[in-house]
Tab-separated table of C-alpha atoms in Angstrom:
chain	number	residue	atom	x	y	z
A	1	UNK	CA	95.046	93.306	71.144
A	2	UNK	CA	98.369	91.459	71.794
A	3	UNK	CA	97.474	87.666	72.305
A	4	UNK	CA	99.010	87.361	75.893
A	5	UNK	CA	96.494	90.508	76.399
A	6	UNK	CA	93.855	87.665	74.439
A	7	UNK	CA	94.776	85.031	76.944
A	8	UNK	CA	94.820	86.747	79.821
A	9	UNK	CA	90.768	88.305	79.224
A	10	UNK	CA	90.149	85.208	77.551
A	11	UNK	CA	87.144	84.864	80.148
A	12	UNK	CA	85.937	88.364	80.305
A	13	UNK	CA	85.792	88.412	76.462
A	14	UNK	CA	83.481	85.336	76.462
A	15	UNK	CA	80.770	86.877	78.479
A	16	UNK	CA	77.748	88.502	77.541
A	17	UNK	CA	78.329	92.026	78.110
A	18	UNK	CA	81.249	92.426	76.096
A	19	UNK	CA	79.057	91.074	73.077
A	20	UNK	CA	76.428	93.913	73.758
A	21	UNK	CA	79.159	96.231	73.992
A	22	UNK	CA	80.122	95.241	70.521
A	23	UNK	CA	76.771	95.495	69.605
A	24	UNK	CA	76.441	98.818	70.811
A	25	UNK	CA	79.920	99.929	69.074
A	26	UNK	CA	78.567	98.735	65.982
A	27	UNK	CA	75.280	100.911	65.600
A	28	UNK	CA	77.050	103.922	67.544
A	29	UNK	CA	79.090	104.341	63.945
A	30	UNK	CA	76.473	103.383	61.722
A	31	UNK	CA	74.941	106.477	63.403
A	32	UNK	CA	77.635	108.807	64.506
A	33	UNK	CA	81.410	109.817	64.449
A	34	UNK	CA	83.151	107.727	66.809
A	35	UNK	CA	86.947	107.936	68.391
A	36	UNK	CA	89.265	106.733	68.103
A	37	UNK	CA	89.311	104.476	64.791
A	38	UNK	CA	88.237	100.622	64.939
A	39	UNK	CA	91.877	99.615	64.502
A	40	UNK	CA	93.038	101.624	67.795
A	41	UNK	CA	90.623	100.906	70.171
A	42	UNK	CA	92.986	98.244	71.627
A	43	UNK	CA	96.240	100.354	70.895
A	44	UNK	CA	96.997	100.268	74.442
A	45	UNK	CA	96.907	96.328	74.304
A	46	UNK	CA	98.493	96.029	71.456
A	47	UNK	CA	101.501	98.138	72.067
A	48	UNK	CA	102.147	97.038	75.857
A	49	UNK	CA	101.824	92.831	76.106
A	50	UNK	CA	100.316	91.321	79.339
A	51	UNK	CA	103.690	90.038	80.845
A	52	UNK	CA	105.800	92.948	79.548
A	53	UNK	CA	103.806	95.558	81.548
A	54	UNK	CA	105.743	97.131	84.142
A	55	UNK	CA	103.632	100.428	84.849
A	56	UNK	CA	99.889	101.466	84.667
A	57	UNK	CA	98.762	105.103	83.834
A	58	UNK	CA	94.993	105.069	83.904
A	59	UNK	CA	92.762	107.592	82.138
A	60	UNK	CA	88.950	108.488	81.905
A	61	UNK	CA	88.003	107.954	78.493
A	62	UNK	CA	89.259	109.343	74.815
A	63	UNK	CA	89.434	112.902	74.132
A	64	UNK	CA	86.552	113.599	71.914
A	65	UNK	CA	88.124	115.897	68.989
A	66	UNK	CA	89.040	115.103	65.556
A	67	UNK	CA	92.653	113.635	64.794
A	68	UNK	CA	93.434	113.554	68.852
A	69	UNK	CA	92.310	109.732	70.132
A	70	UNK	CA	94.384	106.725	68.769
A	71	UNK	CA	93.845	104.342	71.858
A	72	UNK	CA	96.607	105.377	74.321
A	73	UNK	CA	95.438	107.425	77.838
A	74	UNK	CA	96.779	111.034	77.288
A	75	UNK	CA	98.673	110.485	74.098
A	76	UNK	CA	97.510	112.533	70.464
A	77	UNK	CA	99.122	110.739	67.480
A	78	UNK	CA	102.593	112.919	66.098
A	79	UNK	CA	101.368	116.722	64.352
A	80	UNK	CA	98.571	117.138	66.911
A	81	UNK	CA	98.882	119.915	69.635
A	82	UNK	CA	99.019	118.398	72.879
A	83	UNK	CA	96.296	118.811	75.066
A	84	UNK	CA	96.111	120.931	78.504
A	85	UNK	CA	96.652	117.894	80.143
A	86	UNK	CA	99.632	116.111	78.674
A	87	UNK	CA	101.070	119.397	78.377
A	88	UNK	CA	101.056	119.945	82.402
A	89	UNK	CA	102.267	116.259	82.595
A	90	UNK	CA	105.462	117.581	80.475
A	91	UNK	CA	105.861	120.305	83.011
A	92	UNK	CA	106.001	117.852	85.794
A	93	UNK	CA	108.271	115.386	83.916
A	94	UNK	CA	110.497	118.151	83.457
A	95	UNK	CA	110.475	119.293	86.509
A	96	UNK	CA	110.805	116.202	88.042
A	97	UNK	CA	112.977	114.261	85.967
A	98	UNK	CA	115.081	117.778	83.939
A	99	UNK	CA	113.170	115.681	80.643
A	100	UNK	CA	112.481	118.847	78.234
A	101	UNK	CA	108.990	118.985	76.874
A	102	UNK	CA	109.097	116.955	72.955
A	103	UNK	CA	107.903	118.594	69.829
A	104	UNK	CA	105.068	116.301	70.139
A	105	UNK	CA	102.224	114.716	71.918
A	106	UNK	CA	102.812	111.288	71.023
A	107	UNK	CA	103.865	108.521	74.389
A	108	UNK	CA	103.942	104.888	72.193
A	109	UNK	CA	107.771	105.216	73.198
A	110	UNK	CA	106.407	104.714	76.357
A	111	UNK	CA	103.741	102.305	75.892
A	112	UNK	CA	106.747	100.199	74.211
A	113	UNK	CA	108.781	100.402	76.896
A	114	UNK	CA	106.153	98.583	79.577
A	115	UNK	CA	104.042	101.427	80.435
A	116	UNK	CA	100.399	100.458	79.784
A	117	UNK	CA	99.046	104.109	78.821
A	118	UNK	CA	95.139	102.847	79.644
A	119	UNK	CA	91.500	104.627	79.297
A	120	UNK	CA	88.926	103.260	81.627
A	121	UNK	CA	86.231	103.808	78.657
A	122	UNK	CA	87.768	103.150	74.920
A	123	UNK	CA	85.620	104.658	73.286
A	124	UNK	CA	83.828	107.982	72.725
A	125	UNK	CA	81.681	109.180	70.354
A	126	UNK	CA	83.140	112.611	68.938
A	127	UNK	CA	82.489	116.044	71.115
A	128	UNK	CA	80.629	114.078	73.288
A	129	UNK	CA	83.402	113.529	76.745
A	130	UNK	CA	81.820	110.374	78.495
A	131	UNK	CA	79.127	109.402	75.703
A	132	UNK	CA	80.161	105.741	75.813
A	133	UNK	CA	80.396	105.751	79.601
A	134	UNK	CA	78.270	102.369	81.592
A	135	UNK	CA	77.917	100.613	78.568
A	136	UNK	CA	80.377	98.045	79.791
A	137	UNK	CA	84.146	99.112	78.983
A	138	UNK	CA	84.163	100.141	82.581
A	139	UNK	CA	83.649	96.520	83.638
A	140	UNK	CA	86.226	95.269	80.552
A	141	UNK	CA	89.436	97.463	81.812
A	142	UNK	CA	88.250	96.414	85.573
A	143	UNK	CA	89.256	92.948	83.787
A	144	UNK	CA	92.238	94.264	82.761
A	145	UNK	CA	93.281	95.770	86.070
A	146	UNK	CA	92.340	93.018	87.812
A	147	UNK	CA	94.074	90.527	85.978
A	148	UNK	CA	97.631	92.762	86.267
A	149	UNK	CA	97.063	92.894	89.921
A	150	UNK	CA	96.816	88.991	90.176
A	151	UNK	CA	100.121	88.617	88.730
A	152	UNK	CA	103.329	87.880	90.601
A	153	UNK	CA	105.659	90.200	88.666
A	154	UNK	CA	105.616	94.061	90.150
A	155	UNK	CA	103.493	96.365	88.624
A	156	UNK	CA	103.277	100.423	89.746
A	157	UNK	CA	99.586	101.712	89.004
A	158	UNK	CA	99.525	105.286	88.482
A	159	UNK	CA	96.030	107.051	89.283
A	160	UNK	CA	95.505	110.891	88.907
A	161	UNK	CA	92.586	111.860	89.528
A	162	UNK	CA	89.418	110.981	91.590
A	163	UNK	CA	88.219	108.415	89.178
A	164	UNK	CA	91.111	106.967	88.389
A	165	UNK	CA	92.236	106.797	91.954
A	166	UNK	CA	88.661	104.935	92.959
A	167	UNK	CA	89.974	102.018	91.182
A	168	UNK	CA	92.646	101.677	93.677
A	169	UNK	CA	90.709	98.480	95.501
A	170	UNK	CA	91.010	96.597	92.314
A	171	UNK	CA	95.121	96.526	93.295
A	172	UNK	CA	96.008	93.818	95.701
A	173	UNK	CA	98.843	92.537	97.034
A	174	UNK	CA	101.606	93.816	98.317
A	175	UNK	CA	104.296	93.100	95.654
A	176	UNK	CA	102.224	96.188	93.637
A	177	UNK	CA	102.649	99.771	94.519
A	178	UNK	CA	99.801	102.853	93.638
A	179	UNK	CA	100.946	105.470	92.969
A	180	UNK	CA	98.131	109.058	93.513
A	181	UNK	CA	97.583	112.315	92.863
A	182	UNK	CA	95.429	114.820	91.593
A	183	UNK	CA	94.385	114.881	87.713
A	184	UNK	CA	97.040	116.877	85.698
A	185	UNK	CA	94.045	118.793	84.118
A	186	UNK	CA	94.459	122.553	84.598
A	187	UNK	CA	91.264	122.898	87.027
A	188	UNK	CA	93.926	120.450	89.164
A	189	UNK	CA	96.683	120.126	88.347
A	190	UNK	CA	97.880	123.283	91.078
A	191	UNK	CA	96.072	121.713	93.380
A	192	UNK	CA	98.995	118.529	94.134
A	193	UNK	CA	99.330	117.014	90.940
A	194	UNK	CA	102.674	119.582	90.186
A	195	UNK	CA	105.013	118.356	92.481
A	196	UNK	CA	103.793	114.746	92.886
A	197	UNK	CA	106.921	113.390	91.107
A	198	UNK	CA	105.492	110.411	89.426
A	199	UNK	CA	107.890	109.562	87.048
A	200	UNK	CA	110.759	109.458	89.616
A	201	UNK	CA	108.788	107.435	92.204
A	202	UNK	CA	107.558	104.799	89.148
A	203	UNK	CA	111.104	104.007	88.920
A	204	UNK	CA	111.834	104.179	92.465
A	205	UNK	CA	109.162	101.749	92.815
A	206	UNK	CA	110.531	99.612	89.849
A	207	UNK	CA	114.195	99.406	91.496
A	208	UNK	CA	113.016	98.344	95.001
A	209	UNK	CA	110.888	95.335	93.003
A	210	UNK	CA	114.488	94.757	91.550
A	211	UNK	CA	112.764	95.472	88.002
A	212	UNK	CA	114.325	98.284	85.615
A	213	UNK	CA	113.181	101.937	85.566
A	214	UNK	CA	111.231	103.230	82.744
A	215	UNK	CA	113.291	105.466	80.112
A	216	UNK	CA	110.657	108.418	80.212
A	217	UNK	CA	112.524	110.375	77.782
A	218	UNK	CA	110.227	111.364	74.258
């Protein structure tokens, strides 16, 4: 992960579950396929620094098939189809925002632009959805939250879904703004998620913190 990223966990590394989560990691691929590879489980760290992050999209964990996870909520790396989800979050970026769908599934543009594309679990081992769920990355991106919300600067959390959204406690004060809706999954995506305009109100959150909107083109 990025070393302001290092610096700002620096506590929540130290402790004792994130050693037994290591631990755990470790004979998890001795023993089975795991996503996404060592070197991206941090992507999302990595790519979007501690005091460059402007916005928050938070996501469950991985997705679980070959070639799809490389460490960024809702992104597949460049030549894999996009998922049901990320496609329906095209649809509303283009309808919200007149942003065409790209030839691609692939948001590091985003993630370099201050968007902080997160999963609540990391990991996952492969066909398994929520396999490497209570084993303590839950507790480690509660960290991560936690320590965005105690900064000064603005930051716009984006939660879709019921999970997502039940993190919304771990956001205080009020130079922050949340940002809710349904999942963009198709069993609910109809159900408010279309229509939500997320990417226009991220921005229309960023202006009013006199910060600069996010480019959301791909």
């Amino acid at each position: 992960m990025h070393e302001s990223w290092k610096q700002a966990l620096i506590d929540e590394i130290a402790r004792p579950y994130f050693r037994e989560l290591a631990r755990f990691l470790k004979a998890e691929r001795r023993e089975h396929v795991v996503f996404p590879p060592p070197g991206q489980v941090f992507e999302a760290l990595r790519v979007t620094p501690f005091d460059e992050t402007k916005v928050l999209i938070l996501g469950q964990d991985p997705y679980h098939n070959v070639g799809q996870a490389h460490g960024l909520s809702f992104s597949v790396p460049q030549g894999v189809k996009p998922p049901p989800s990320l496609s329906n979050i095209y649809r509303e970026l283009e309808e919200d925002l007149g942003i065409k769908p790209p030839g691609h599934g692939d948001l590091t543009a985003w993630a370099k632009r201050g968007v902080l594309l997160l999963n609540a679990v990391l990991t996952v081992r492969a066909h398994q959805p929520g396999s490497h769920r209570e084993q303590g990355w839950e507790r480690f991106t509660d960290a991560v939250i936690r320590a965005l919300s105690g900064r000064q600067e603005p930051v716009v959390f984006v939660l879709w879904g019921r999970y997502a959204r039940n993190k919304k406690d771990l956001v205080e004060g009020p130079q922050h703004a949340v940002i809710e809706s349904p999942h963009p999954s198709p069993m609910s995506a109809s159900s408010g998620f279309f229509g939500s305009r997320p990417f226009s109100r991220v921005n229309e959150a960023l202006v009013q913190a006199s910060r600069e909107p996010i480019d959301w083109q791909l």
